[in-house]
Amino acid sequence: MGLTGKMTPYKNGFGPFPADIFHIPFPMENHGVSEDDSLAALKSLFKIDVDPERVAAIIIEPVQGEGGFYIASPQFLQTLRAICNVHGIILIVDEIQTGFARTGKTFAIEHAGIEPDLITVAKSLAGGFPLSGVIGKSEIMDAPAPGGLGGTYGGSPISCAAALGVLDVLAAENLNSKANLIGEKIVTRLTTIAARNDVPPIGEIRNLGAMIAFELMTGTNSAKPDAHMAKTLCATAADNGLILLSCGIYGNTIRILVPLTASFEIIEEGLDLLEASLVQCASSRVAA
Ligand SMILES: Cc1ncc(COP(=O)(O)O)c(C=O)c1O
């Protein structure tokens, strides 16, 4: 909870949180935060708040999950790696949403061609069975004493078997390529939908493999996020039989994370429901 960069709904009313966790803005060009801005914020953090030599770790999602599916470029991640190397800081990538073929690579960090020191994994790791893990360099992983890191659910045999099954399916069904194909198909369809004049204004559509999102805006060419429309769309789609999830610090982003094993027929069916729901939302707004 200390680490998450999203106040609502995760932090409001909770606390206290551990001290000495600092957040810098994630690059999101379409909301006015360039990668240079993010790096400048880090530089200023090191000047104002914390000596980089005291920093244990920098943690980043290569593609933000809850934060809004913004994508950190390979250059940005390479720059963070270089900064970590200079100051002896550990680089942790959180691949809990991006891991296991979701972005077209087994781990999203592979797009950047750098090696993190630790990777956190969960969710797709065991195809929905409860399992999470940390992958890391041995000098870090072996630092705690044997049994020093434990918990009630550690090493659940059924979840571990499911995770081994996931690795088999990932290879057998070539899910990295499938993720790229899913991404291309969905983005093409979203682009066609966004061009209609009877749907709510859609801003940026972005994806890395099958990690896909689009933003709802208050008007065509408007830079103002429409969180209310995102809520309305999720409710309308649910009524129509399609579960959608919003995300983003502005609450206006719809994320699409279809199972990588889904058939293209099912994906098309979902997109048909999405399109119909968008048209319905726009017409009810006109009627209101
Ligand atoms: C990217 C990301 N990191 C971390 C977490 C938290 O993981 P856990 O529930 O395993 O603590 C989540 C969501 O649950 C997530 O989406």
mmCIF file of C-alpha atoms and ligand atoms in Angstrom:
data_model
loop_
_atom_site.group_PDB
_atom_site.id
_atom_site.type_symbol
_atom_site.label_atom_id
_atom_site.label_comp_id
_atom_site.label_asym_id
_atom_site.label_seq_id
_atom_site.Cartn_x
_atom_site.Cartn_y
_atom_site.Cartn_z
ATOM 1 C CA MET A 1 0.000 0.000 0.000
ATOM 2 C CA GLY A 2 2.927 2.276 0.613
ATOM 3 C CA LEU A 3 4.268 1.559 -2.845
ATOM 4 C CA THR A 4 1.130 2.056 -4.891
ATOM 5 C CA GLY A 5 0.975 5.396 -6.649
ATOM 6 C CA LYS A 6 -2.804 5.501 -6.641
ATOM 7 C CA MET A 7 -4.468 7.237 -3.724
ATOM 8 C CA THR A 8 -8.105 6.369 -4.524
ATOM 9 C CA PRO A 9 -9.259 3.759 -3.617
ATOM 10 C CA TYR A 10 -6.130 2.191 -2.132
ATOM 11 C CA LYS A 11 -4.807 4.672 0.384
ATOM 12 C CA ASN A 12 -7.685 6.927 1.415
ATOM 13 C CA GLY A 13 -8.460 6.315 5.055
ATOM 14 C CA PHE A 14 -5.519 3.962 5.548
ATOM 15 C CA GLY A 15 -2.159 4.574 7.096
ATOM 16 C CA PRO A 16 0.349 5.275 8.406
ATOM 17 C CA PHE A 17 2.577 4.139 5.535
ATOM 18 C CA PRO A 18 6.289 3.398 5.694
ATOM 19 C CA ALA A 19 8.421 6.501 5.467
ATOM 20 C CA ASP A 20 11.024 7.023 2.757
ATOM 21 C CA ILE A 21 8.956 5.829 -0.163
ATOM 22 C CA PHE A 22 8.955 8.518 -2.844
ATOM 23 C CA HIS A 23 6.925 8.627 -6.046
ATOM 24 C CA ILE A 24 7.816 10.394 -9.241
ATOM 25 C CA PRO A 25 5.326 10.990 -12.070
ATOM 26 C CA PHE A 26 5.136 8.160 -14.606
ATOM 27 C CA PRO A 27 5.685 9.374 -18.181
ATOM 28 C CA MET A 28 2.347 9.986 -19.923
ATOM 29 C CA GLU A 29 2.923 12.252 -22.904
ATOM 30 C CA ASN A 30 -0.780 12.734 -23.629
ATOM 31 C CA HIS A 31 -1.248 14.197 -20.131
ATOM 32 C CA GLY A 32 1.774 16.470 -20.393
ATOM 33 C CA VAL A 33 4.404 14.342 -18.622
ATOM 34 C CA SER A 34 7.325 13.539 -20.896
ATOM 35 C CA GLU A 35 10.043 11.049 -20.054
ATOM 36 C CA ASP A 36 12.381 14.001 -19.556
ATOM 37 C CA ASP A 37 9.922 15.422 -17.010
ATOM 38 C CA SER A 38 9.947 12.118 -15.096
ATOM 39 C CA LEU A 39 13.740 11.959 -15.110
ATOM 40 C CA ALA A 40 13.933 15.613 -14.026
ATOM 41 C CA ALA A 41 11.606 14.769 -11.111
ATOM 42 C CA LEU A 42 13.923 11.920 -10.114
ATOM 43 C CA LYS A 43 16.938 14.193 -10.328
ATOM 44 C CA SER A 44 15.243 16.775 -8.177
ATOM 45 C CA LEU A 45 14.166 14.096 -5.665
ATOM 46 C CA PHE A 46 17.815 13.137 -5.312
ATOM 47 C CA LYS A 47 18.707 16.791 -4.690
ATOM 48 C CA ILE A 48 15.847 17.712 -2.396
ATOM 49 C CA ASP A 49 14.598 14.659 -0.526
ATOM 50 C CA VAL A 50 16.893 11.685 -0.571
ATOM 51 C CA ASP A 51 20.563 11.021 -1.165
ATOM 52 C CA PRO A 52 20.729 8.508 -4.053
ATOM 53 C CA GLU A 53 23.446 6.630 -2.188
ATOM 54 C CA ARG A 54 20.809 5.864 0.488
ATOM 55 C CA VAL A 55 18.209 4.597 -1.963
ATOM 56 C CA ALA A 56 17.662 0.836 -1.718
ATOM 57 C CA ALA A 57 15.600 0.348 -4.842
ATOM 58 C CA ILE A 58 13.748 1.905 -7.713
ATOM 59 C CA ILE A 59 10.568 0.007 -8.517
ATOM 60 C CA ILE A 60 8.643 0.433 -11.755
ATOM 61 C CA GLU A 61 5.972 -1.306 -13.774
ATOM 62 C CA PRO A 62 7.216 -1.498 -17.410
ATOM 63 C CA VAL A 63 3.589 -0.880 -18.354
ATOM 64 C CA GLN A 64 1.510 0.592 -15.573
ATOM 65 C CA GLY A 65 -1.443 -1.478 -14.432
ATOM 66 C CA GLU A 66 -3.791 0.376 -12.099
ATOM 67 C CA GLY A 67 -2.044 3.623 -13.005
ATOM 68 C CA GLY A 68 -3.493 3.595 -16.515
ATOM 69 C CA PHE A 69 -1.559 1.286 -18.869
ATOM 70 C CA TYR A 70 1.014 3.946 -19.721
ATOM 71 C CA ILE A 71 4.065 2.366 -21.318
ATOM 72 C CA ALA A 72 7.641 3.085 -20.235
ATOM 73 C CA SER A 73 9.830 3.178 -23.338
ATOM 74 C CA PRO A 74 12.937 0.981 -23.655
ATOM 75 C CA GLN A 75 15.121 4.137 -23.478
ATOM 76 C CA PHE A 76 13.432 5.252 -20.259
ATOM 77 C CA LEU A 77 13.968 1.869 -18.617
ATOM 78 C CA GLN A 78 17.569 1.779 -19.862
ATOM 79 C CA THR A 79 18.150 5.211 -18.330
ATOM 80 C CA LEU A 80 16.759 4.022 -14.987
ATOM 81 C CA ARG A 81 19.061 0.974 -15.161
ATOM 82 C CA ALA A 82 22.034 3.277 -15.762
ATOM 83 C CA ILE A 83 21.043 5.559 -12.844
ATOM 84 C CA CYS A 84 20.723 2.493 -10.591
ATOM 85 C CA ASN A 85 24.150 1.277 -11.671
ATOM 86 C CA VAL A 86 25.775 4.620 -10.882
ATOM 87 C CA HIS A 87 24.371 4.771 -7.339
ATOM 88 C CA GLY A 88 24.265 1.073 -6.409
ATOM 89 C CA ILE A 89 20.459 1.074 -6.396
ATOM 90 C CA ILE A 90 18.536 -2.152 -7.002
ATOM 91 C CA LEU A 91 16.153 -2.032 -9.972
ATOM 92 C CA ILE A 92 12.886 -3.875 -9.303
ATOM 93 C CA VAL A 93 10.363 -4.369 -12.073
ATOM 94 C CA ASP A 94 6.823 -5.178 -11.095
ATOM 95 C CA GLU A 95 5.570 -7.646 -13.706
ATOM 96 C CA ILE A 96 2.463 -8.679 -11.793
ATOM 97 C CA GLN A 97 0.239 -7.449 -14.646
ATOM 98 C CA THR A 98 2.749 -7.460 -17.508
ATOM 99 C CA GLY A 99 4.332 -10.867 -16.952
ATOM 100 C CA PHE A 100 3.904 -14.193 -18.707
ATOM 101 C CA ALA A 101 3.438 -13.188 -22.351
ATOM 102 C CA ARG A 102 0.904 -10.400 -21.788
ATOM 103 C CA THR A 103 3.023 -7.839 -23.680
ATOM 104 C CA GLY A 104 4.313 -10.222 -26.361
ATOM 105 C CA LYS A 105 7.395 -11.198 -24.366
ATOM 106 C CA THR A 106 7.532 -13.502 -21.371
ATOM 107 C CA PHE A 107 8.466 -10.437 -19.314
ATOM 108 C CA ALA A 108 7.799 -6.882 -20.479
ATOM 109 C CA ILE A 109 11.261 -5.778 -19.372
ATOM 110 C CA GLU A 110 12.667 -7.867 -22.250
ATOM 111 C CA HIS A 111 11.436 -5.138 -24.635
ATOM 112 C CA ALA A 112 14.013 -2.839 -23.032
ATOM 113 C CA GLY A 113 16.859 -5.335 -23.256
ATOM 114 C CA ILE A 114 18.028 -4.705 -19.701
ATOM 115 C CA GLU A 115 18.329 -6.936 -16.682
ATOM 116 C CA PRO A 116 16.539 -5.897 -13.496
ATOM 117 C CA ASP A 117 17.766 -7.119 -10.110
ATOM 118 C CA LEU A 118 14.350 -8.319 -8.942
ATOM 119 C CA ILE A 119 11.056 -9.078 -10.695
ATOM 120 C CA THR A 120 7.751 -9.461 -8.886
ATOM 121 C CA VAL A 121 5.288 -11.926 -10.410
ATOM 122 C CA ALA A 122 1.713 -13.046 -9.683
ATOM 123 C CA LYS A 123 -1.652 -13.097 -11.518
ATOM 124 C CA SER A 124 -0.972 -14.912 -14.868
ATOM 125 C CA LEU A 125 1.873 -16.830 -13.221
ATOM 126 C CA ALA A 126 -0.533 -19.602 -12.223
ATOM 127 C CA GLY A 127 -3.451 -18.897 -14.561
ATOM 128 C CA GLY A 128 -5.639 -17.559 -11.771
ATOM 129 C CA PHE A 129 -4.539 -19.894 -8.988
ATOM 130 C CA PRO A 130 -3.238 -17.969 -5.970
ATOM 131 C CA LEU A 131 0.506 -17.733 -6.395
ATOM 132 C CA SER A 132 2.980 -14.887 -6.357
ATOM 133 C CA GLY A 133 6.712 -14.761 -6.386
ATOM 134 C CA VAL A 134 9.913 -12.802 -6.605
ATOM 135 C CA ILE A 135 12.579 -13.653 -9.144
ATOM 136 C CA GLY A 136 16.008 -12.197 -8.521
ATOM 137 C CA LYS A 137 19.735 -12.286 -8.501
ATOM 138 C CA SER A 138 21.044 -14.901 -6.115
ATOM 139 C CA GLU A 139 22.968 -12.483 -3.906
ATOM 140 C CA ILE A 140 19.667 -10.755 -3.095
ATOM 141 C CA MET A 141 17.449 -13.841 -3.037
ATOM 142 C CA ASP A 142 19.827 -15.706 -0.745
ATOM 143 C CA ALA A 143 20.234 -12.803 1.676
ATOM 144 C CA PRO A 144 17.403 -13.818 4.061
ATOM 145 C CA ALA A 145 18.100 -16.853 6.224
ATOM 146 C CA PRO A 146 16.397 -20.108 5.146
ATOM 147 C CA GLY A 147 12.764 -19.799 6.245
ATOM 148 C CA GLY A 148 13.307 -16.076 6.816
ATOM 149 C CA LEU A 149 10.689 -15.188 4.242
ATOM 150 C CA GLY A 150 7.572 -17.282 4.607
ATOM 151 C CA GLY A 151 3.824 -17.125 4.693
ATOM 152 C CA THR A 152 0.712 -19.223 4.925
ATOM 153 C CA TYR A 153 0.346 -19.785 1.187
ATOM 154 C CA GLY A 154 3.978 -20.104 0.124
ATOM 155 C CA GLY A 155 4.590 -23.090 -2.154
ATOM 156 C CA SER A 156 0.962 -24.205 -2.496
ATOM 157 C CA PRO A 157 1.359 -27.481 -4.434
ATOM 158 C CA ILE A 158 -1.769 -27.016 -6.560
ATOM 159 C CA SER A 159 -0.819 -23.442 -7.477
ATOM 160 C CA CYS A 160 2.730 -24.545 -8.289
ATOM 161 C CA ALA A 161 1.361 -27.294 -10.550
ATOM 162 C CA ALA A 162 -0.886 -24.727 -12.244
ATOM 163 C CA ALA A 163 2.123 -22.432 -12.770
ATOM 164 C CA LEU A 164 4.072 -25.244 -14.412
ATOM 165 C CA GLY A 165 1.020 -25.820 -16.637
ATOM 166 C CA VAL A 166 1.027 -22.123 -17.565
ATOM 167 C CA LEU A 167 4.659 -22.360 -18.674
ATOM 168 C CA ASP A 168 3.813 -25.402 -20.846
ATOM 169 C CA VAL A 169 0.823 -23.664 -22.463
ATOM 170 C CA LEU A 170 2.809 -20.468 -22.974
ATOM 171 C CA ALA A 171 5.340 -22.388 -25.061
ATOM 172 C CA ALA A 172 2.955 -24.871 -26.732
ATOM 173 C CA GLU A 173 0.463 -22.212 -27.858
ATOM 174 C CA ASN A 174 3.144 -19.619 -28.587
ATOM 175 C CA LEU A 175 1.345 -17.066 -26.434
ATOM 176 C CA ASN A 176 3.929 -14.348 -27.029
ATOM 177 C CA SER A 177 2.982 -14.241 -30.733
ATOM 178 C CA LYS A 178 -0.696 -14.645 -29.871
ATOM 179 C CA ALA A 179 -0.470 -11.622 -27.528
ATOM 180 C CA ASN A 180 0.901 -9.488 -30.357
ATOM 181 C CA LEU A 181 -1.832 -10.694 -32.692
ATOM 182 C CA ILE A 182 -4.536 -9.999 -30.089
ATOM 183 C CA GLY A 183 -3.076 -6.519 -29.554
ATOM 184 C CA GLU A 184 -3.063 -5.727 -33.286
ATOM 185 C CA LYS A 185 -6.601 -7.001 -33.835
ATOM 186 C CA ILE A 186 -8.079 -5.151 -30.855
ATOM 187 C CA VAL A 187 -6.271 -1.884 -31.577
ATOM 188 C CA THR A 188 -7.402 -1.994 -35.229
ATOM 189 C CA ARG A 189 -10.989 -2.531 -34.134
ATOM 190 C CA LEU A 190 -10.772 0.187 -31.452
ATOM 191 C CA THR A 191 -9.395 2.629 -34.016
ATOM 192 C CA THR A 192 -12.379 1.924 -36.285
ATOM 193 C CA ILE A 193 -14.791 2.334 -33.370
ATOM 194 C CA ALA A 194 -13.122 5.613 -32.301
ATOM 195 C CA ALA A 195 -13.700 7.030 -35.801
ATOM 196 C CA ARG A 196 -17.478 6.643 -35.495
ATOM 197 C CA ASN A 197 -19.352 9.842 -34.729
ATOM 198 C CA ASP A 198 -21.932 8.127 -32.550
ATOM 199 C CA VAL A 199 -19.633 6.969 -29.729
ATOM 200 C CA PRO A 200 -18.236 8.976 -26.786
ATOM 201 C CA PRO A 201 -14.953 10.754 -27.667
ATOM 202 C CA ILE A 202 -12.053 8.324 -27.499
ATOM 203 C CA GLY A 203 -8.559 9.737 -26.965
ATOM 204 C CA GLU A 204 -5.364 7.754 -27.017
ATOM 205 C CA ILE A 205 -5.490 4.042 -27.826
ATOM 206 C CA ARG A 206 -2.295 2.297 -26.738
ATOM 207 C CA ASN A 207 -0.948 -1.188 -26.331
ATOM 208 C CA LEU A 208 2.097 -3.280 -25.742
ATOM 209 C CA GLY A 209 1.096 -6.692 -27.056
ATOM 210 C CA ALA A 210 -2.181 -7.692 -25.456
ATOM 211 C CA MET A 211 -2.026 -5.030 -22.741
ATOM 212 C CA ILE A 212 -4.430 -2.608 -24.356
ATOM 213 C CA ALA A 213 -6.182 0.547 -23.220
ATOM 214 C CA PHE A 214 -8.140 3.489 -24.529
ATOM 215 C CA GLU A 215 -9.042 6.773 -22.901
ATOM 216 C CA LEU A 216 -12.429 8.471 -22.781
ATOM 217 C CA MET A 217 -12.302 12.244 -23.132
ATOM 218 C CA THR A 218 -14.875 14.986 -22.625
ATOM 219 C CA GLY A 219 -14.848 16.009 -26.306
ATOM 220 C CA THR A 220 -13.224 15.286 -29.646
ATOM 221 C CA ASN A 221 -9.642 16.602 -29.442
ATOM 222 C CA SER A 222 -10.209 17.465 -25.775
ATOM 223 C CA ALA A 223 -7.358 16.846 -23.348
ATOM 224 C CA LYS A 224 -9.823 16.512 -20.463
ATOM 225 C CA PRO A 225 -10.355 12.970 -19.153
ATOM 226 C CA ASP A 226 -13.958 11.769 -18.802
ATOM 227 C CA ALA A 227 -14.013 9.527 -15.713
ATOM 228 C CA HIS A 228 -17.794 9.710 -15.525
ATOM 229 C CA MET A 229 -18.134 8.198 -19.006
ATOM 230 C CA ALA A 230 -15.696 5.419 -18.058
ATOM 231 C CA LYS A 231 -17.950 4.517 -15.113
ATOM 232 C CA THR A 232 -21.079 4.680 -17.256
ATOM 233 C CA LEU A 233 -19.477 2.521 -19.932
ATOM 234 C CA CYS A 234 -18.404 -0.140 -17.414
ATOM 235 C CA ALA A 235 -21.955 -0.276 -16.011
ATOM 236 C CA THR A 236 -23.579 -0.365 -19.479
ATOM 237 C CA ALA A 237 -21.208 -3.078 -20.689
ATOM 238 C CA ALA A 238 -21.892 -5.139 -17.550
ATOM 239 C CA ASP A 239 -25.635 -4.923 -18.299
ATOM 240 C CA ASN A 240 -24.846 -6.167 -21.811
ATOM 241 C CA GLY A 241 -22.825 -9.109 -20.493
ATOM 242 C CA LEU A 242 -19.288 -7.734 -20.850
ATOM 243 C CA ILE A 243 -17.057 -7.067 -17.861
ATOM 244 C CA LEU A 244 -14.835 -4.018 -18.352
ATOM 245 C CA LEU A 245 -12.382 -2.493 -15.911
ATOM 246 C CA SER A 246 -11.345 1.121 -15.800
ATOM 247 C CA CYS A 247 -7.990 2.327 -14.523
ATOM 248 C CA GLY A 248 -5.706 5.325 -14.509
ATOM 249 C CA ILE A 249 -5.064 8.153 -12.139
ATOM 250 C CA TYR A 250 -7.742 10.121 -14.009
ATOM 251 C CA GLY A 251 -10.178 7.161 -13.934
ATOM 252 C CA ASN A 252 -10.946 7.568 -17.656
ATOM 253 C CA THR A 253 -8.969 4.649 -19.082
ATOM 254 C CA ILE A 254 -10.565 1.365 -20.077
ATOM 255 C CA ARG A 255 -8.145 -1.544 -19.977
ATOM 256 C CA ILE A 256 -8.528 -4.635 -22.074
ATOM 257 C CA LEU A 257 -6.776 -7.758 -20.831
ATOM 258 C CA VAL A 258 -8.432 -10.682 -22.551
ATOM 259 C CA PRO A 259 -7.104 -14.132 -21.650
ATOM 260 C CA LEU A 260 -4.316 -14.992 -24.086
ATOM 261 C CA THR A 261 -5.932 -18.393 -24.634
ATOM 262 C CA ALA A 262 -9.260 -16.852 -25.731
ATOM 263 C CA SER A 263 -10.415 -17.684 -29.260
ATOM 264 C CA PHE A 264 -10.629 -14.840 -31.766
ATOM 265 C CA GLU A 265 -14.389 -15.504 -32.059
ATOM 266 C CA ILE A 266 -14.845 -14.787 -28.354
ATOM 267 C CA ILE A 267 -12.670 -11.668 -28.612
ATOM 268 C CA GLU A 268 -14.776 -10.422 -31.557
ATOM 269 C CA GLU A 269 -17.939 -11.105 -29.560
ATOM 270 C CA GLY A 270 -16.536 -9.025 -26.701
ATOM 271 C CA LEU A 271 -15.599 -6.197 -29.061
ATOM 272 C CA ASP A 272 -19.109 -6.245 -30.564
ATOM 273 C CA LEU A 273 -20.525 -5.823 -27.055
ATOM 274 C CA LEU A 274 -18.034 -3.033 -26.340
ATOM 275 C CA GLU A 275 -18.971 -1.193 -29.532
ATOM 276 C CA ALA A 276 -22.697 -1.564 -28.852
ATOM 277 C CA SER A 277 -22.186 -0.337 -25.268
ATOM 278 C CA LEU A 278 -20.261 2.721 -26.455
ATOM 279 C CA VAL A 279 -23.035 3.613 -28.923
ATOM 280 C CA GLN A 280 -25.611 3.140 -26.162
ATOM 281 C CA CYS A 281 -23.651 5.440 -23.788
ATOM 282 C CA ALA A 282 -23.381 8.167 -26.425
ATOM 283 C CA SER A 283 -27.079 8.008 -27.303
ATOM 284 C CA SER A 284 -28.182 8.100 -23.671
ATOM 285 C CA ARG A 285 -25.917 11.133 -23.129
ATOM 286 C CA VAL A 286 -27.557 12.882 -26.100
ATOM 287 C CA ALA A 287 -31.004 11.972 -24.718
ATOM 288 C CA ALA A 288 -30.035 13.327 -21.265
HETATM 289 C C1 LIG B 1 1.112 -4.324 -10.944
HETATM 290 C C2 LIG B 1 0.667 -4.827 -9.600
HETATM 291 N N1 LIG B 1 1.559 -4.905 -8.605
HETATM 292 C C3 LIG B 1 1.206 -5.381 -7.396
HETATM 293 C C4 LIG B 1 -0.075 -5.789 -7.128
HETATM 294 C C5 LIG B 1 -0.371 -6.341 -5.782
HETATM 295 O O1 LIG B 1 -0.023 -7.683 -5.820
HETATM 296 P P1 LIG B 1 -0.385 -8.701 -4.639
HETATM 297 O O2 LIG B 1 -1.886 -8.762 -4.625
HETATM 298 O O3 LIG B 1 0.240 -10.000 -5.081
HETATM 299 O O4 LIG B 1 0.193 -8.121 -3.425
HETATM 300 C C6 LIG B 1 -1.056 -5.685 -8.117
HETATM 301 C C7 LIG B 1 -2.474 -6.061 -7.924
HETATM 302 O O5 LIG B 1 -2.922 -6.844 -7.162
HETATM 303 C C8 LIG B 1 -0.669 -5.202 -9.393
HETATM 304 O O6 LIG B 1 -1.554 -5.110 -10.375
#
